[in-house]
PDB file of C-alpha atoms and ligand atoms in Angstrom:
ATOM      1  CA  MET A  13      64.656 206.891 171.564  1.00 98.00           C
ATOM      2  CA  ARG A  14      62.126 208.040 169.217  1.00 98.00           C
ATOM      3  CA  LYS A  15      59.465 205.910 170.847  1.00 98.00           C
ATOM      4  CA  ALA A  16      60.510 207.039 174.193  1.00 98.00           C
ATOM      5  CA  GLY A  17      60.479 210.614 172.730  1.00 98.00           C
ATOM      6  CA  LYS A  18      56.738 209.892 171.635  1.00 98.00           C
ATOM      7  CA  VAL A  19      55.452 208.715 175.156  1.00 98.00           C
ATOM      8  CA  VAL A  20      56.942 211.447 176.827  1.00 99.00           C
ATOM      9  CA  ALA A  21      55.260 214.100 174.191  1.00 98.00           C
ATOM     10  CA  ALA A  22      51.961 212.629 174.392  1.00 98.00           C
ATOM     11  CA  MET A  23      52.168 212.526 178.619  1.00 98.00           C
ATOM     12  CA  LEU A  24      52.788 215.797 178.359  1.00 98.00           C
ATOM     13  CA  GLU A  25      49.978 216.698 175.961  1.00 98.00           C
ATOM     14  CA  ALA A  26      47.422 215.160 177.760  1.00 98.00           C
ATOM     15  CA  THR A  27      49.007 216.767 181.244  1.00 98.00           C
ATOM     16  CA  ARG A  28      48.702 220.079 179.068  1.00 98.00           C
ATOM     17  CA  GLU A  29      44.927 219.449 178.411  1.00 98.00           C
ATOM     18  CA  ALA A  30      43.774 218.605 181.834  1.00 98.00           C
ATOM     19  CA  ILE A  31      45.051 221.754 183.079  1.00 98.00           C
ATOM     20  CA  ARG A  32      42.155 223.923 184.689  1.00 98.00           C
ATOM     21  CA  PRO A  33      41.492 226.432 187.837  1.00 98.00           C
ATOM     22  CA  GLY A  34      40.580 223.584 190.635  1.00 98.00           C
ATOM     23  CA  ILE A  35      43.194 220.726 189.124  1.00 98.00           C
ATOM     24  CA  THR A  36      45.133 219.027 191.717  1.00 98.00           C
ATOM     25  CA  THR A  37      48.699 218.058 190.864  1.00 98.00           C
ATOM     26  CA  PHE A  38      48.007 214.779 191.994  1.00 98.00           C
ATOM     27  CA  GLU A  39      45.479 214.601 189.484  1.00 98.00           C
ATOM     28  CA  LEU A  40      47.794 215.445 186.746  1.00 98.00           C
ATOM     29  CA  ASP A  41      50.344 212.986 187.834  1.00 98.00           C
ATOM     30  CA  ARG A  42      47.540 210.437 187.159  1.00 98.00           C
ATOM     31  CA  VAL A  43      46.461 211.968 183.955  1.00 98.00           C
ATOM     32  CA  ALA A  44      50.677 211.011 183.029  1.00 98.00           C
ATOM     33  CA  ARG A  45      50.581 207.712 184.189  1.00 98.00           C
ATOM     34  CA  GLU A  46      47.998 206.848 182.254  1.00 98.00           C
ATOM     35  CA  VAL A  47      49.647 207.338 178.948  1.00 98.00           C
ATOM     36  CA  ILE A  48      52.284 205.309 180.417  1.00 98.00           C
ATOM     37  CA  GLU A  49      50.384 202.250 181.064  1.00 98.00           C
ATOM     38  CA  ARG A  50      48.129 202.965 177.468  1.00 98.00           C
ATOM     39  CA  PHE A  51      51.999 203.399 175.736  1.00 98.00           C
ATOM     40  CA  GLY A  52      53.391 200.063 177.270  1.00 98.00           C
ATOM     41  CA  ALA A  53      55.837 202.046 178.883  1.00 98.00           C
ATOM     42  CA  ARG A  54      57.768 202.532 181.751  1.00 98.00           C
ATOM     43  CA  SER A  55      58.873 205.734 184.312  1.00 98.00           C
ATOM     44  CA  ASN A  56      61.800 206.968 184.574  1.00 98.00           C
ATOM     45  CA  PHE A  57      61.144 209.855 187.330  1.00 98.00           C
ATOM     46  CA  LEU A  58      58.844 207.197 189.878  1.00 98.00           C
ATOM     47  CA  GLY A  59      61.248 205.550 192.479  1.00 97.00           C
ATOM     48  CA  TYR A  60      64.399 207.998 190.987  1.00 97.00           C
ATOM     49  CA  ASN A  61      66.499 208.521 194.398  1.00 96.00           C
ATOM     50  CA  GLY A  62      62.411 207.389 195.873  1.00 97.00           C
ATOM     51  CA  PHE A  63      60.916 210.106 194.047  1.00 98.00           C
ATOM     52  CA  PRO A  64      56.921 209.170 194.081  1.00 98.00           C
ATOM     53  CA  ALA A  65      55.161 209.931 190.911  1.00 98.00           C
ATOM     54  CA  VAL A  66      56.050 209.682 187.056  1.00 98.00           C
ATOM     55  CA  ILE A  67      56.068 213.600 186.642  1.00 98.00           C
ATOM     56  CA  CYS A  68      57.055 216.944 188.242  1.00 98.00           C
ATOM     57  CA  THR A  69      54.467 219.360 188.834  1.00 98.00           C
ATOM     58  CA  SER A  70      56.620 222.447 190.228  1.00 98.00           C
ATOM     59  CA  LYS A  71      54.127 225.925 190.494  1.00 98.00           C
ATOM     60  CA  ASN A  72      54.745 229.625 190.207  1.00 98.00           C
ATOM     61  CA  SER A  73      58.466 229.862 192.318  1.00 98.00           C
ATOM     62  CA  THR A  74      59.521 226.294 192.473  1.00 98.00           C
ATOM     63  CA  ILE A  75      61.412 225.739 189.006  1.00 98.00           C
ATOM     64  CA  VAL A  76      61.633 222.123 188.953  1.00 98.00           C
ATOM     65  CA  HIS A  77      61.059 219.051 191.068  1.00 98.00           C
ATOM     66  CA  GLY A  78      57.706 219.628 192.721  1.00 98.00           C
ATOM     67  CA  ILE A  79      56.157 216.592 193.807  1.00 98.00           C
ATOM     68  CA  PRO A  80      52.598 215.927 192.717  1.00 98.00           C
ATOM     69  CA  ALA A  81      50.247 216.315 195.812  1.00 98.00           C
ATOM     70  CA  ARG A  82      46.111 216.050 196.605  1.00 98.00           C
ATOM     71  CA  SER A  83      47.279 219.517 199.046  1.00 98.00           C
ATOM     72  CA  VAL A  84      48.563 221.542 195.855  1.00 98.00           C
ATOM     73  CA  ARG A  85      45.975 222.632 193.788  1.00 98.00           C
ATOM     74  CA  LEU A  86      46.128 225.096 190.399  1.00 98.00           C
ATOM     75  CA  GLU A  87      44.412 228.155 190.299  1.00 98.00           C
ATOM     76  CA  GLU A  88      43.271 230.871 187.759  1.00 98.00           C
ATOM     77  CA  GLY A  89      46.386 232.910 186.880  1.00 98.00           C
ATOM     78  CA  ASP A  90      49.340 230.485 188.285  1.00 98.00           C
ATOM     79  CA  ILE A  91      51.770 228.605 186.015  1.00 98.00           C
ATOM     80  CA  VAL A  92      52.460 225.129 186.625  1.00 99.00           C
ATOM     81  CA  SER A  93      56.046 223.041 184.661  1.00 98.00           C
ATOM     82  CA  ILE A  94      55.345 219.998 183.845  1.00 99.00           C
ATOM     83  CA  ASP A  95      57.974 217.764 183.425  1.00 98.00           C
ATOM     84  CA  ALA A  96      57.906 214.193 182.246  1.00 98.00           C
ATOM     85  CA  GLY A  97      60.016 210.966 181.492  1.00 98.00           C
ATOM     86  CA  ALA A  98      59.682 207.441 179.957  1.00 98.00           C
ATOM     87  CA  ILE A  99      61.638 204.901 178.574  1.00 98.00           C
ATOM     88  CA  VAL A 100      61.037 201.944 175.919  1.00 98.00           C
ATOM     89  CA  GLU A 101      63.163 199.401 174.517  1.00 98.00           C
ATOM     90  CA  GLY A 102      65.455 200.580 177.666  1.00 98.00           C
ATOM     91  CA  TYR A 103      65.836 204.386 176.327  1.00 98.00           C
ATOM     92  CA  HIS A 104      64.773 207.158 177.851  1.00 98.00           C
ATOM     93  CA  GLY A 105      62.853 210.497 177.060  1.00 98.00           C
ATOM     94  CA  ASP A 106      62.666 213.650 179.008  1.00 98.00           C
ATOM     95  CA  ALA A 107      60.800 216.857 178.201  1.00 99.00           C
ATOM     96  CA  ALA A 108      59.276 219.801 180.067  1.00 99.00           C
ATOM     97  CA  ILE A 109      56.610 222.585 179.668  1.00 99.00           C
ATOM     98  CA  THR A 110      55.259 225.596 181.299  1.00 99.00           C
ATOM     99  CA  VAL A 111      51.345 225.921 181.357  1.00 98.00           C
ATOM    100  CA  GLY A 112      49.722 228.980 182.526  1.00 98.00           C
ATOM    101  CA  VAL A 113      46.232 227.898 184.104  1.00 98.00           C
ATOM    102  CA  GLY A 114      43.092 229.897 182.939  1.00 98.00           C
ATOM    103  CA  GLU A 115      44.157 233.604 182.078  1.00 98.00           C
ATOM    104  CA  VAL A 116      47.830 234.413 183.268  1.00 98.00           C
ATOM    105  CA  SER A 117      49.294 237.707 183.400  1.00 98.00           C
ATOM    106  CA  ARG A 118      51.305 239.617 180.840  1.00 98.00           C
ATOM    107  CA  THR A 119      54.555 239.208 182.386  1.00 98.00           C
ATOM    108  CA  ALA A 120      53.814 235.294 183.118  1.00 98.00           C
ATOM    109  CA  SER A 121      53.079 234.414 179.641  1.00 98.00           C
ATOM    110  CA  ARG A 122      56.001 236.453 178.513  1.00 98.00           C
ATOM    111  CA  LEU A 123      58.084 234.435 180.566  1.00 98.00           C
ATOM    112  CA  MET A 124      57.109 230.983 179.334  1.00 98.00           C
ATOM    113  CA  GLU A 125      57.156 232.337 175.683  1.00 98.00           C
ATOM    114  CA  VAL A 126      60.760 233.654 176.474  1.00 99.00           C
ATOM    115  CA  THR A 127      61.755 230.412 178.151  1.00 99.00           C
ATOM    116  CA  GLU A 128      60.573 228.450 175.149  1.00 98.00           C
ATOM    117  CA  GLU A 129      61.784 230.629 172.769  1.00 98.00           C
ATOM    118  CA  SER A 130      65.786 229.982 174.735  1.00 99.00           C
ATOM    119  CA  LEU A 131      65.078 226.583 174.554  1.00 99.00           C
ATOM    120  CA  PHE A 132      64.875 226.889 170.749  1.00 98.00           C
ATOM    121  CA  ALA A 133      68.035 229.218 170.292  1.00 98.00           C
ATOM    122  CA  GLY A 134      69.625 226.172 172.291  1.00 98.00           C
ATOM    123  CA  ILE A 135      68.331 223.621 169.812  1.00 98.00           C
ATOM    124  CA  ASP A 136      68.877 225.651 166.577  1.00 98.00           C
ATOM    125  CA  GLN A 137      73.161 225.137 167.537  1.00 98.00           C
ATOM    126  CA  MET A 138      72.495 221.693 168.020  1.00 98.00           C
ATOM    127  CA  VAL A 139      74.238 221.219 164.538  1.00 98.00           C
ATOM    128  CA  ALA A 140      77.432 219.051 164.298  1.00 98.00           C
ATOM    129  CA  GLY A 141      80.842 220.668 164.505  1.00 98.00           C
ATOM    130  CA  ASN A 142      79.439 223.002 166.481  1.00 98.00           C
ATOM    131  CA  HIS A 143      80.937 222.848 170.426  1.00 98.00           C
ATOM    132  CA  LEU A 144      78.337 221.936 173.583  1.00 98.00           C
ATOM    133  CA  HIS A 145      78.582 225.417 175.106  1.00 98.00           C
ATOM    134  CA  ASP A 146      77.100 227.081 171.587  1.00 98.00           C
ATOM    135  CA  ILE A 147      73.591 225.375 173.418  1.00 98.00           C
ATOM    136  CA  GLY A 148      74.223 227.227 176.609  1.00 98.00           C
ATOM    137  CA  ARG A 149      75.393 230.686 175.238  1.00 98.00           C
ATOM    138  CA  ALA A 150      72.316 231.288 172.662  1.00 98.00           C
ATOM    139  CA  VAL A 151      69.607 230.131 175.470  1.00 98.00           C
ATOM    140  CA  GLU A 152      71.575 232.877 177.629  1.00 98.00           C
ATOM    141  CA  THR A 153      71.591 235.203 174.984  1.00 98.00           C
ATOM    142  CA  VAL A 154      67.958 235.058 174.567  1.00 98.00           C
ATOM    143  CA  ALA A 155      67.129 235.167 178.484  1.00 98.00           C
ATOM    144  CA  LYS A 156      69.481 238.251 178.399  1.00 98.00           C
ATOM    145  CA  ARG A 157      67.744 239.944 175.783  1.00 98.00           C
ATOM    146  CA  ALA A 158      64.755 240.329 178.116  1.00 98.00           C
ATOM    147  CA  GLY A 159      66.035 240.920 181.507  1.00 98.00           C
ATOM    148  CA  LEU A 160      65.256 237.500 182.740  1.00 98.00           C
ATOM    149  CA  GLY A 161      67.382 235.437 185.227  1.00 98.00           C
ATOM    150  CA  VAL A 162      68.964 231.998 184.473  1.00 98.00           C
ATOM    151  CA  ILE A 163      68.883 228.996 186.655  1.00 98.00           C
ATOM    152  CA  ARG A 164      72.819 227.785 186.747  1.00 98.00           C
ATOM    153  CA  ASP A 165      72.277 225.039 189.478  1.00 98.00           C
ATOM    154  CA  TYR A 166      70.257 222.711 187.461  1.00 98.00           C
ATOM    155  CA  VAL A 167      71.534 221.785 183.726  1.00 98.00           C
ATOM    156  CA  GLY A 168      70.650 219.807 180.896  1.00 98.00           C
ATOM    157  CA  HIS A 169      72.340 216.165 180.184  1.00 98.00           C
ATOM    158  CA  GLY A 170      73.554 213.945 178.356  1.00 98.00           C
ATOM    159  CA  ILE A 171      70.807 210.969 178.002  1.00 98.00           C
ATOM    160  CA  GLY A 172      70.379 207.679 176.203  1.00 98.00           C
ATOM    161  CA  THR A 173      70.144 204.046 178.285  1.00 98.00           C
ATOM    162  CA  GLU A 174      70.320 206.684 181.478  1.00 98.00           C
ATOM    163  CA  MET A 175      67.847 209.300 181.545  1.00 97.00           C
ATOM    164  CA  HIS A 176      71.160 211.481 183.063  1.00 97.00           C
ATOM    165  CA  GLU A 177      74.287 210.874 181.110  1.00 98.00           C
ATOM    166  CA  ALA A 178      77.672 212.926 180.999  1.00 97.00           C
ATOM    167  CA  PRO A 179      78.002 215.499 179.944  1.00 98.00           C
ATOM    168  CA  ASN A 180      76.134 218.364 181.269  1.00 98.00           C
ATOM    169  CA  VAL A 181      74.111 221.069 178.973  1.00 98.00           C
ATOM    170  CA  PRO A 182      74.800 224.647 181.135  1.00 98.00           C
ATOM    171  CA  ASN A 183      72.027 227.403 179.996  1.00 98.00           C
ATOM    172  CA  PHE A 184      74.878 229.955 180.259  1.00 98.00           C
ATOM    173  CA  TRP A 185      78.121 230.289 178.557  1.00 98.00           C
ATOM    174  CA  PRO A 186      80.952 228.848 180.884  1.00 97.00           C
ATOM    175  CA  GLY A 187      83.526 230.093 179.792  1.00 97.00           C
ATOM    176  CA  ARG A 188      84.940 227.820 177.741  1.00 98.00           C
ATOM    177  CA  PRO A 189      83.270 226.088 174.071  1.00 98.00           C
ATOM    178  CA  GLY A 190      83.114 222.275 175.687  1.00 98.00           C
ATOM    179  CA  PRO A 191      83.686 219.038 172.935  1.00 97.00           C
ATOM    180  CA  VAL A 192      82.681 218.959 169.717  1.00 98.00           C
ATOM    181  CA  LEU A 193      79.144 217.869 168.882  1.00 98.00           C
ATOM    182  CA  ARG A 194      79.131 214.751 166.606  1.00 98.00           C
ATOM    183  CA  ALA A 195      76.020 213.190 164.957  1.00 98.00           C
ATOM    184  CA  SER A 196      74.131 210.257 167.045  1.00 97.00           C
ATOM    185  CA  GLU A 197      74.738 212.194 169.875  1.00 98.00           C
ATOM    186  CA  VAL A 198      71.553 212.609 172.202  1.00 98.00           C
ATOM    187  CA  TYR A 199      71.440 215.464 174.689  1.00 98.00           C
ATOM    188  CA  ALA A 200      68.054 216.571 177.457  1.00 98.00           C
ATOM    189  CA  VAL A 201      68.502 220.802 176.769  1.00 98.00           C
ATOM    190  CA  GLU A 202      66.098 222.269 179.560  1.00 98.00           C
ATOM    191  CA  PRO A 203      66.689 226.113 180.201  1.00 98.00           C
ATOM    192  CA  MET A 204      65.077 227.687 183.565  1.00 98.00           C
ATOM    193  CA  LEU A 205      64.802 231.618 183.770  1.00 98.00           C
ATOM    194  CA  THR A 206      62.979 233.394 186.369  1.00 98.00           C
ATOM    195  CA  LEU A 207      61.534 236.492 186.887  1.00 98.00           C
ATOM    196  CA  GLY A 208      64.535 237.675 189.286  1.00 98.00           C
ATOM    197  CA  GLY A 209      67.168 236.313 190.664  1.00 98.00           C
ATOM    198  CA  GLU A 210      69.043 232.852 189.910  1.00 98.00           C
ATOM    199  CA  ASP A 211      69.674 231.580 193.323  1.00 98.00           C
ATOM    200  CA  THR A 212      67.629 228.562 193.956  1.00 98.00           C
ATOM    201  CA  VAL A 213      66.624 226.953 197.770  1.00 98.00           C
ATOM    202  CA  VAL A 214      65.136 222.583 198.101  1.00 98.00           C
ATOM    203  CA  LEU A 215      62.430 222.931 200.483  1.00 98.00           C
ATOM    204  CA  SER A 216      62.551 220.278 203.286  1.00 98.00           C
ATOM    205  CA  ASP A 217      60.845 217.600 201.055  1.00 97.00           C
ATOM    206  CA  GLY A 218      63.927 217.401 199.828  1.00 97.00           C
ATOM    207  CA  TRP A 219      63.067 217.741 196.128  1.00 98.00           C
ATOM    208  CA  SER A 220      61.214 220.706 195.360  1.00 98.00           C
ATOM    209  CA  VAL A 221      64.015 223.497 194.104  1.00 98.00           C
ATOM    210  CA  VAL A 222      62.630 226.896 194.522  1.00 98.00           C
ATOM    211  CA  THR A 223      63.719 230.831 193.843  1.00 98.00           C
ATOM    212  CA  ALA A 224      65.625 232.120 196.459  1.00 98.00           C
ATOM    213  CA  ASP A 225      63.715 235.507 196.300  1.00 98.00           C
ATOM    214  CA  GLY A 226      60.224 233.993 195.358  1.00 98.00           C
ATOM    215  CA  THR A 227      59.774 234.988 191.653  1.00 98.00           C
ATOM    216  CA  TRP A 228      58.175 233.131 189.276  1.00 98.00           C
ATOM    217  CA  ALA A 229      60.323 230.128 187.376  1.00 99.00           C
ATOM    218  CA  ALA A 230      59.255 228.376 183.847  1.00 99.00           C
ATOM    219  CA  HIS A 231      61.430 225.271 182.747  1.00 99.00           C
ATOM    220  CA  PHE A 232      61.049 223.838 178.898  1.00 99.00           C
ATOM    221  CA  GLU A 233      62.426 220.551 177.988  1.00 98.00           C
ATOM    222  CA  HIS A 234      63.235 218.546 174.495  1.00 98.00           C
ATOM    223  CA  THR A 235      65.251 215.449 174.074  1.00 98.00           C
ATOM    224  CA  ILE A 236      67.312 216.234 170.975  1.00 98.00           C
ATOM    225  CA  ALA A 237      69.670 213.988 168.780  1.00 98.00           C
ATOM    226  CA  ILE A 238      72.379 215.546 166.341  1.00 98.00           C
ATOM    227  CA  THR A 239      71.853 213.860 162.941  1.00 97.00           C
ATOM    228  CA  GLU A 240      73.686 214.393 159.580  1.00 95.00           C
ATOM    229  CA  ASP A 241      70.463 217.038 158.647  1.00 95.00           C
ATOM    230  CA  GLY A 242      70.803 219.036 161.705  1.00 96.00           C
ATOM    231  CA  PRO A 243      68.426 218.403 165.590  1.00 98.00           C
ATOM    232  CA  GLU A 244      65.855 216.481 165.569  1.00 98.00           C
ATOM    233  CA  ILE A 245      63.306 216.649 168.359  1.00 98.00           C
ATOM    234  CA  PHE A 246      62.574 213.456 169.619  1.00 98.00           C
ATOM    235  CA  THR A 247      60.302 214.874 172.291  1.00 98.00           C
ATOM    236  CA  LYS A 248      57.632 217.305 169.974  1.00 96.00           C
TER     237      LYS A 248
HETATM  238 MG1  LIG B  26      65.817 216.808 181.763  1.00 69.42          MG
END
């Protein structure tokens, strides 16, 4: 899983470097494909329920699962979430970042900063003996303090020989502590925060998830193992 995580991190780094005003999300997918091929890894996104790309590209009010397309061109001031995954020797990695295109507004950059901060607050809770939902409680605390919405319809997950394994990892306190966390467990934690509400709509392409109120959203994700020495981020 460390190996898969390294490929995913390299995909995100190459994509981040390629992001500039005028580039299409289709071109970003090509950049990520080159990285997968260079490492000799396989994509867990491509063909997943028919998904046509190796990354998801979600712009502005799109929260997750945006499909890379020649018709989607990034413009100065946009933000775009890149979700990437890879398989090495049968094990999966999964991570996401949100990146500003050129110069972005103060509000957009704060949305991205707080979302990443909420991810790391969640990761800090990934200590053997804590409970699963300590993660979501920490994410939600950071988000609410900043006045941001927390998406509840899409959540993190266990990960291993499958991309999505039980249990779900909500980004909020679901009213109970959940199972005790143990060393050697691996989770994908992925807060999605908005500048407004928490309701979501799936577009007619069957994939793109947008905010119901049209406000912008950010998404950060890592694949993280719980070890005897605390959390280890595989997708760093
Ligand atoms: Mg994920």
